[in-house]
XYZ file of N, CA and C in Angstrom:
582
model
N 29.799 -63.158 128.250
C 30.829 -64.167 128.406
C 30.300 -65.434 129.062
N 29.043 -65.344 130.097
C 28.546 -66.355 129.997
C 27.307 -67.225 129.190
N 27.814 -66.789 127.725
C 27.355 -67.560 126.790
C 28.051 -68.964 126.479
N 27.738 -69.890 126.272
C 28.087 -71.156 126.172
C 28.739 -71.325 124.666
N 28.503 -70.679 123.721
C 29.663 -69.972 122.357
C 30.883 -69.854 123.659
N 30.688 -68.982 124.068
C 32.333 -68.640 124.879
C 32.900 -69.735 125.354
N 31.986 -70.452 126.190
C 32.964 -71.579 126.511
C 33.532 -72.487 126.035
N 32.804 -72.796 124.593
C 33.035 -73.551 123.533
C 34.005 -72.908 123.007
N 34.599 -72.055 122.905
C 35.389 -72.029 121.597
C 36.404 -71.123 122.667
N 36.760 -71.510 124.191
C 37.877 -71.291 124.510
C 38.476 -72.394 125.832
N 37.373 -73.301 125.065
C 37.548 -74.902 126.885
C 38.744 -75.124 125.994
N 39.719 -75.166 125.063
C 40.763 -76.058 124.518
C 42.182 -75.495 125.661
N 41.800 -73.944 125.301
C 43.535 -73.464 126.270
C 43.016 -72.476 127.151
N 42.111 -72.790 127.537
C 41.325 -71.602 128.778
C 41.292 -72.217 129.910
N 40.997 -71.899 131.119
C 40.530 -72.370 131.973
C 40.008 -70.837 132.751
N 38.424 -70.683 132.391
C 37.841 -69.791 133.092
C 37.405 -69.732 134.525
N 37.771 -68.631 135.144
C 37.620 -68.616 136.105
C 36.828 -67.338 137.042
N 35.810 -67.655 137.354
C 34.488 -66.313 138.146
C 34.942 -66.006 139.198
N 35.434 -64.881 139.678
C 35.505 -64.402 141.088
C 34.457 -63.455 141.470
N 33.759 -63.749 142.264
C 32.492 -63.093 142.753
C 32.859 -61.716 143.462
N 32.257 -60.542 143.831
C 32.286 -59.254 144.142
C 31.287 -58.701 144.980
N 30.462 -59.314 145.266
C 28.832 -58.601 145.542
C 29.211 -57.306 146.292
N 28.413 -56.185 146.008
C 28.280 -55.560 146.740
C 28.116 -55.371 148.466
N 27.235 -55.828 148.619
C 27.287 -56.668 149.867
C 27.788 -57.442 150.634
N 28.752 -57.279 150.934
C 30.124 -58.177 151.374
C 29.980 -58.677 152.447
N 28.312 -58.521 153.061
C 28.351 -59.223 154.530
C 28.303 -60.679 154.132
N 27.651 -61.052 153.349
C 27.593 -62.745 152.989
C 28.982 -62.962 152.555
N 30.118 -62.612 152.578
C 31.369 -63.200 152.490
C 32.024 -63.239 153.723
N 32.987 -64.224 153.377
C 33.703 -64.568 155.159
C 34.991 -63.673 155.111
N 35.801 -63.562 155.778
C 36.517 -62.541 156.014
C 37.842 -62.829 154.834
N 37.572 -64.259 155.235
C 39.261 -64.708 154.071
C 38.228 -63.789 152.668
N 37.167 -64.588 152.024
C 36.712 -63.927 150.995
C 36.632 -62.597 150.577
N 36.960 -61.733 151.798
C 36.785 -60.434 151.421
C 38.173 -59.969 151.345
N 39.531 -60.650 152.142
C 40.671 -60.419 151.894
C 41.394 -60.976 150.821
N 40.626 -61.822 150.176
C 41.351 -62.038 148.716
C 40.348 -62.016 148.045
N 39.582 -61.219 148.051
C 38.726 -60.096 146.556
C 39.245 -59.035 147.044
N 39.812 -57.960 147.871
C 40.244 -56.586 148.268
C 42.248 -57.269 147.666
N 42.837 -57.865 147.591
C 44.140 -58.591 147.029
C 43.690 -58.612 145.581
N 42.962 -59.528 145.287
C 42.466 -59.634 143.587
C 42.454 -58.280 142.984
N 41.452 -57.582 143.816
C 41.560 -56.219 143.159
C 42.617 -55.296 143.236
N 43.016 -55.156 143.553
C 44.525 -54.185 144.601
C 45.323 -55.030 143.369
N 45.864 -56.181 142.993
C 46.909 -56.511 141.803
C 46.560 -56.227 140.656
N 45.377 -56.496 140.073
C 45.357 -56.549 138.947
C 44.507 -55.050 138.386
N 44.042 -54.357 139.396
C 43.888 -52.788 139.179
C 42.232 -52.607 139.026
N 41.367 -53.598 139.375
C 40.012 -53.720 139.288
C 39.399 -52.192 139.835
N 38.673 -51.810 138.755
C 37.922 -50.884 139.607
C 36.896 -50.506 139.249
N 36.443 -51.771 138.238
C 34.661 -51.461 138.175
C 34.570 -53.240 137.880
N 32.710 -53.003 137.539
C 32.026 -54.739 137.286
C 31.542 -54.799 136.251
N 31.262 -55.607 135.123
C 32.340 -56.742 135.614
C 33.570 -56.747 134.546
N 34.861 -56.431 135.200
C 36.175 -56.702 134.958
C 36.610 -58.424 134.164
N 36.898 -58.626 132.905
C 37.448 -59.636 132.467
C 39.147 -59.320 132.153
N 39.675 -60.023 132.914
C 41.189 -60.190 132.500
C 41.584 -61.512 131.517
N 42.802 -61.352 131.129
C 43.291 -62.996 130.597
C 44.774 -62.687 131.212
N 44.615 -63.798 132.132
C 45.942 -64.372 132.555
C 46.581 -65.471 132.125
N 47.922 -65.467 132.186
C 48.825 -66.477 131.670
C 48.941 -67.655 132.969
N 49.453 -68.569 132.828
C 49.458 -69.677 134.122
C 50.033 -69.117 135.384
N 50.778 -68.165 135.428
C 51.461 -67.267 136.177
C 50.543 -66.361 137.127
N 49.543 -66.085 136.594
C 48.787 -64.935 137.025
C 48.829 -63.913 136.649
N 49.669 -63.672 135.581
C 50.138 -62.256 135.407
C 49.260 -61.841 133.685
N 48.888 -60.576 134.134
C 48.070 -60.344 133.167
C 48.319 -60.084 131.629
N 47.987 -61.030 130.824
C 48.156 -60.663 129.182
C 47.380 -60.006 128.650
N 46.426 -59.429 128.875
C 45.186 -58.263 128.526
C 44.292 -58.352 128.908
N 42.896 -57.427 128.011
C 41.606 -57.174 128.520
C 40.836 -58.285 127.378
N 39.489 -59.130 128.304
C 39.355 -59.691 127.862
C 37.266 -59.085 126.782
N 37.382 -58.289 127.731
C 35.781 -57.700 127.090
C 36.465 -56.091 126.865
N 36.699 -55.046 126.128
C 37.350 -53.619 126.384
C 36.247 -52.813 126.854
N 34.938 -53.517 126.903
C 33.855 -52.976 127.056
C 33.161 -51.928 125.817
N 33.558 -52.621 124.766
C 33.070 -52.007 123.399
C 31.964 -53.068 122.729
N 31.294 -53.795 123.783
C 30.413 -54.573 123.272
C 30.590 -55.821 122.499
N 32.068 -56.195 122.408
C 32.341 -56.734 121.744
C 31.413 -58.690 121.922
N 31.466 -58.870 120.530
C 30.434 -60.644 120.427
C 31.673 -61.377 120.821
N 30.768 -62.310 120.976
C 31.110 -63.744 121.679
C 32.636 -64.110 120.533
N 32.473 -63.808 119.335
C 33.817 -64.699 118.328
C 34.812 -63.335 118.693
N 34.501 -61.942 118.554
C 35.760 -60.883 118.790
C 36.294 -61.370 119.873
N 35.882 -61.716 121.219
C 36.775 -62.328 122.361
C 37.161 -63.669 122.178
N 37.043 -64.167 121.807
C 37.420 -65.590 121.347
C 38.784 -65.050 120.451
N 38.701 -64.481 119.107
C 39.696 -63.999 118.738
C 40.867 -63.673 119.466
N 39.960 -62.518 120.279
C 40.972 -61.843 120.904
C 42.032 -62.232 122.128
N 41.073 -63.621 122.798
C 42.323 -64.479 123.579
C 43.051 -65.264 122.774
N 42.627 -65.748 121.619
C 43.444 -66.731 120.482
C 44.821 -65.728 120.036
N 44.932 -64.539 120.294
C 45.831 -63.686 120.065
C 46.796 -63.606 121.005
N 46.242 -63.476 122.286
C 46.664 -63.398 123.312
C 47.659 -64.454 123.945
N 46.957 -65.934 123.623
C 47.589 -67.170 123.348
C 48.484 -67.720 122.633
N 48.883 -66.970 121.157
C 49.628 -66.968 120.839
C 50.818 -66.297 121.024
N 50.608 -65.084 121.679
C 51.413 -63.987 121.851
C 52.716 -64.668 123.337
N 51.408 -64.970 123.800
C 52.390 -65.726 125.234
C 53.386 -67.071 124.764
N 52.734 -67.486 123.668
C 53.449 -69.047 123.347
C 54.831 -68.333 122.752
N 54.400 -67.075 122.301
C 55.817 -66.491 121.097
C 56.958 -65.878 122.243
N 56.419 -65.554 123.698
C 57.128 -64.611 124.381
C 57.756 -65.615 125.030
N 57.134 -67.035 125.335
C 57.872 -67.808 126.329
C 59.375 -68.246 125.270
N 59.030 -68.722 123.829
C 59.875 -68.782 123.042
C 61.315 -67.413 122.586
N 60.931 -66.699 123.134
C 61.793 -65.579 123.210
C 62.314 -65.371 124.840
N 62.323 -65.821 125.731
C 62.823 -65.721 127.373
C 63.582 -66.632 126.912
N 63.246 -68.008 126.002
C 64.591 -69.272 126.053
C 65.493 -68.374 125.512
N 65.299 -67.845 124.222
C 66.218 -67.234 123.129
C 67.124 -66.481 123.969
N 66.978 -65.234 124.553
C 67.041 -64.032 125.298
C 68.205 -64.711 126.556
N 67.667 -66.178 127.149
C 68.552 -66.215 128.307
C 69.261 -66.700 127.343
N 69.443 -67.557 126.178
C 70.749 -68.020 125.717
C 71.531 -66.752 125.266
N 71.732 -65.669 125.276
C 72.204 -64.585 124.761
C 72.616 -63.937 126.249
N 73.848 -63.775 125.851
C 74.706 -62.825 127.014
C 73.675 -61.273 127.133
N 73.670 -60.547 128.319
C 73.050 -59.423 128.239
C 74.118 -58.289 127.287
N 73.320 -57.890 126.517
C 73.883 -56.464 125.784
C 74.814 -57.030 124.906
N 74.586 -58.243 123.931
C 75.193 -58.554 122.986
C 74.122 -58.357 121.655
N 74.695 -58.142 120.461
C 74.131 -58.077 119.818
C 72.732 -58.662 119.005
N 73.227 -59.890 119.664
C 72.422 -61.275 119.159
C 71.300 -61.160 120.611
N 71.417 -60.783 121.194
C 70.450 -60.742 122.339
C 69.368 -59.392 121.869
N 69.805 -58.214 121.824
C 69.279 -57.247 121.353
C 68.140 -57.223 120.280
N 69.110 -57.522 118.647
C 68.331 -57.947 117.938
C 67.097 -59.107 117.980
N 66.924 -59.701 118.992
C 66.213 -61.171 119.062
C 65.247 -60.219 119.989
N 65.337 -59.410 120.351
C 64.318 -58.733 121.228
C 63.494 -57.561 120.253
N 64.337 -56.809 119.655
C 64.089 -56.139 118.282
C 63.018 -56.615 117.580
N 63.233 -58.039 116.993
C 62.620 -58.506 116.361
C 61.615 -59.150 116.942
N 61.319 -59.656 117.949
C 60.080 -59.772 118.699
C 59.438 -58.636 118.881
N 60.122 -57.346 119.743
C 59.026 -56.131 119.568
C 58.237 -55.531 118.088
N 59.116 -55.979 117.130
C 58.668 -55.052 115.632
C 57.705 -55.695 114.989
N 57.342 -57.156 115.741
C 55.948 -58.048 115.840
C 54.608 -57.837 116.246
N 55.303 -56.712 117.476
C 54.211 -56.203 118.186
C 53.098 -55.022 117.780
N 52.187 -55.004 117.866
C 51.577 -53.731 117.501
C 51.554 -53.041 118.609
N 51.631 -51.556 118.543
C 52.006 -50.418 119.292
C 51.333 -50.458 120.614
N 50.322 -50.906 120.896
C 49.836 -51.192 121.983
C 50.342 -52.622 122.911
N 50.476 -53.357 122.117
C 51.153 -54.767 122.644
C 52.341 -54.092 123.385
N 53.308 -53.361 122.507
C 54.394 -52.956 122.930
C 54.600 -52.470 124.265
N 53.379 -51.229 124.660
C 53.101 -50.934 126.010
C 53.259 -51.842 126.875
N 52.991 -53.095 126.536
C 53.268 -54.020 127.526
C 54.700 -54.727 127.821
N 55.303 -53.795 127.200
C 56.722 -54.756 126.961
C 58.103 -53.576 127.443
N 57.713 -52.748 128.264
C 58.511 -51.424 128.224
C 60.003 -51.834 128.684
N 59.974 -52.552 129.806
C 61.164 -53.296 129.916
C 62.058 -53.809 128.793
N 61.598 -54.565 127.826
C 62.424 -55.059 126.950
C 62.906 -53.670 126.099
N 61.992 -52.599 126.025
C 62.188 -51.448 125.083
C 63.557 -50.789 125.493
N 63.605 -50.769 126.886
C 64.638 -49.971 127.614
C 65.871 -50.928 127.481
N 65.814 -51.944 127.792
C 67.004 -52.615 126.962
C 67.703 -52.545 126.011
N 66.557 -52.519 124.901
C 67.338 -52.509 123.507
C 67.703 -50.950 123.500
N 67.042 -49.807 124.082
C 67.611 -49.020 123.346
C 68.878 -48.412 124.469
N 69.344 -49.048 125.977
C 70.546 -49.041 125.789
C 71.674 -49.492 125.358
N 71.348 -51.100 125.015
C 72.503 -51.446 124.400
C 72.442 -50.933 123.188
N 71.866 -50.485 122.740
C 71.747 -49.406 121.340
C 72.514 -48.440 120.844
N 72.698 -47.665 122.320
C 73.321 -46.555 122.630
C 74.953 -47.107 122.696
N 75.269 -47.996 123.107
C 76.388 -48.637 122.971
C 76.862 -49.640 122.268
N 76.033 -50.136 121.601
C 76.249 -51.103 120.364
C 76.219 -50.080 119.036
N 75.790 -48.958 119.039
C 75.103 -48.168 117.475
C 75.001 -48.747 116.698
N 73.544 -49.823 116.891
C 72.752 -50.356 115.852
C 71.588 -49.523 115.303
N 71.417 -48.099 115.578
C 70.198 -47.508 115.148
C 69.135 -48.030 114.789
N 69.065 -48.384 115.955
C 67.191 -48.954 116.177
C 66.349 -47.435 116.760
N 67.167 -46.575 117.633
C 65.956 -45.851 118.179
C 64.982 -45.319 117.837
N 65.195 -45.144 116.096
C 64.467 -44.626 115.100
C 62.979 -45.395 115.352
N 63.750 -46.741 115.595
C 62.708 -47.992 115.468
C 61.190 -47.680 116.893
N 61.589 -46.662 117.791
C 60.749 -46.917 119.149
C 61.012 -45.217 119.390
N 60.600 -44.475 118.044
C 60.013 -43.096 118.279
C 59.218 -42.849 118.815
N 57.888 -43.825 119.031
C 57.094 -43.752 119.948
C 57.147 -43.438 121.717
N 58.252 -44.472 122.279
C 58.704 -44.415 123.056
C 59.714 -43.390 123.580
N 60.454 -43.215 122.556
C 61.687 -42.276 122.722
C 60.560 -40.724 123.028
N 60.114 -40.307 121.667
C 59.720 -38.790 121.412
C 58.327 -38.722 122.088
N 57.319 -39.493 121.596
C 56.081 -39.156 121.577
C 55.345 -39.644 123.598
N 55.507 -40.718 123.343
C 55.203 -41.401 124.920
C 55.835 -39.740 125.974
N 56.523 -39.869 126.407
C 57.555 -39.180 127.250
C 56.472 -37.326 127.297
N 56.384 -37.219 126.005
C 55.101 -35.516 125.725
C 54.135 -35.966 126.064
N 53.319 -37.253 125.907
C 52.439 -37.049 126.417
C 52.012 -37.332 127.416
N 53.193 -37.952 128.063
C 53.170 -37.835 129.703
C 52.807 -36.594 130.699
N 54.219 -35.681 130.041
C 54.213 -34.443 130.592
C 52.889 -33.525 129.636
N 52.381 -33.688 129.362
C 51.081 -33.588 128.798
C 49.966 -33.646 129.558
N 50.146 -34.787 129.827
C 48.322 -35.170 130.879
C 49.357 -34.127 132.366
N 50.547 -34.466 132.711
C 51.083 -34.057 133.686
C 50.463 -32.593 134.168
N 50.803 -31.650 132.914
C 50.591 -30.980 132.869
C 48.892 -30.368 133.014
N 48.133 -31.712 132.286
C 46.800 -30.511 131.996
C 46.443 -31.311 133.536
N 46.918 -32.273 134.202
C 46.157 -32.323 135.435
C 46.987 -30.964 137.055
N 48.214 -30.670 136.229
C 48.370 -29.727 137.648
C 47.366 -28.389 137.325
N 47.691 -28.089 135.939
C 46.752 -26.965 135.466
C 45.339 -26.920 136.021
N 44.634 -27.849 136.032
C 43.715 -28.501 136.244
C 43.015 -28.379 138.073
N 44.109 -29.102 138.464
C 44.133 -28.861 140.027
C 44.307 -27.446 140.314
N 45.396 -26.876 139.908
C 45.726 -25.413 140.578
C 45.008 -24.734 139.770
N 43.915 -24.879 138.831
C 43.521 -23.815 137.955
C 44.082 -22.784 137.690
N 45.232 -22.918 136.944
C 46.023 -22.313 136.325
C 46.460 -22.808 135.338
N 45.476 -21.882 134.326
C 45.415 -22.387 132.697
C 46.833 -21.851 132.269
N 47.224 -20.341 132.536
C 48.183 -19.755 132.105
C 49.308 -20.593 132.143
N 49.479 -21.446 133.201
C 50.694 -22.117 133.350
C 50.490 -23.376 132.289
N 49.535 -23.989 132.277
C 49.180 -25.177 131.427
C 48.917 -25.362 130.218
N 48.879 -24.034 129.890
C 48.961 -23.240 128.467
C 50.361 -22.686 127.820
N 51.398 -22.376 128.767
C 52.664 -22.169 128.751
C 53.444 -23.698 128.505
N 53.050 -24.593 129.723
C 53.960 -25.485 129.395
C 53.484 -26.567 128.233
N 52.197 -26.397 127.835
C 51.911 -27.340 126.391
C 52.326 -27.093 125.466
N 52.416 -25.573 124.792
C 53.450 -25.437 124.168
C 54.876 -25.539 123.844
N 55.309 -25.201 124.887
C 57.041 -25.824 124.531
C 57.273 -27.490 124.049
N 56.293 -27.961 125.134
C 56.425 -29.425 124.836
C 55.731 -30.184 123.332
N 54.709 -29.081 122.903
C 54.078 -29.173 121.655
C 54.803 -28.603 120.429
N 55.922 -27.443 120.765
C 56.887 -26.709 119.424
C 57.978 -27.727 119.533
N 58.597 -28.630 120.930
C 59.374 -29.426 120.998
C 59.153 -30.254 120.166
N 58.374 -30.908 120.761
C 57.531 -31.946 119.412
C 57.572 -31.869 118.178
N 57.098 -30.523 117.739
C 57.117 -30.602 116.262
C 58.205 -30.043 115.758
N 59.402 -29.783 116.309
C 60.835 -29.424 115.903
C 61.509 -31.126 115.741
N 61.520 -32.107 116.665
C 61.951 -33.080 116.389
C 60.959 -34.056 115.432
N 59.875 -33.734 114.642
C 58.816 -34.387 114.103
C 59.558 -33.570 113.060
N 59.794 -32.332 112.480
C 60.378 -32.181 110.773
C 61.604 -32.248 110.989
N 62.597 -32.502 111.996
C 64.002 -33.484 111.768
C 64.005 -34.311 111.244
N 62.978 -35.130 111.155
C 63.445 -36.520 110.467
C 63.004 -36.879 109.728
């Protein structure tokens, strides 16, 4: 990323910014070490070197290297995505506040921004998910179909890892072997419902 390709082809809507880490933290002054131990502590840092992309806010719109090696144009891409994504979301907060909460026209306008999203984007959007699918529940627009992911699948494989990490800890397979199944025949009872 500090290739000069990178900086070129993201000086238009970037403004990059290096926060230093050294190991050695005696050459930092105390403020420096209390806002790199803050930096890290918000945004969840826990290895080097960490690239985020933040919005003007600070608040994080993704990963900017996934650490798959990716070249100098895949990250370039991949904030040009990112950039757009934020320009589309700020355009949907105007939409969203002009819409009463839990009206239809509010719902759908959120709908249709999430069904934009690809399934991972979405992760980032769980709030809006839980919205639509209560006014859902009280509007019966049958969307939930629309966020099976969320509804069925997310939720198992929660209690999933849940599971293989108590199993795990208490080494007790028997139990972690008991409860993957139910949650795995659950699964596939509501997977040939529909």
């Amino acid at each position: 990323l500090l290739k000069p390709q990178f900086a070129e082809g993201v000086k238009e809507h970037w403004e990059l910014v290096y926060i230093d880490a050294p190991k050695d933290t005696s050459c930092l002054s105390e403020l420096a070490k209390r806002q790199n131990g803050g930096v890290r502590a918000k945004y969840g840092v826990c290895g080097f070197p960490t690239v985020y992309i933040l919005d003007p806010k600070g608040e994080k719109l993704g990963n900017g290297d996934k650490g798959q090696g990716s070249t100098v144009a895949e990250v370039v891409e991949r904030m040009n995505r990112y950039k757009i994504r934020y320009f589309k979301k700020l355009k949907l907060n105007k939409r969203i506040a002009d819409a009463k909460p839990g009206t239809k026209k509010r719902v759908m306008t959120i709908h249709a921004y999430l069904q934009s999203l690809s399934l991972n984007e979405q992760e980032n959007e769980l709030e809006l998910i839980k919205e639509v699918l209560q006014a859902d529940k009280k509007l019966k627009l049958n969307l939930r179909e629309s966020y099976f992911y969320f509804v069925e699948l997310r939720p198992v494989w929660r209690r999933l890892q849940r599971l293989t990490e108590d199993g795990i800890a208490a080494e007790n397979k028997t139990k972690y072997a008991s409860g993957a199944k139910k949650e795995l025949s659950r699964l596939e009872s509501r997977v040939r419902s529909l």
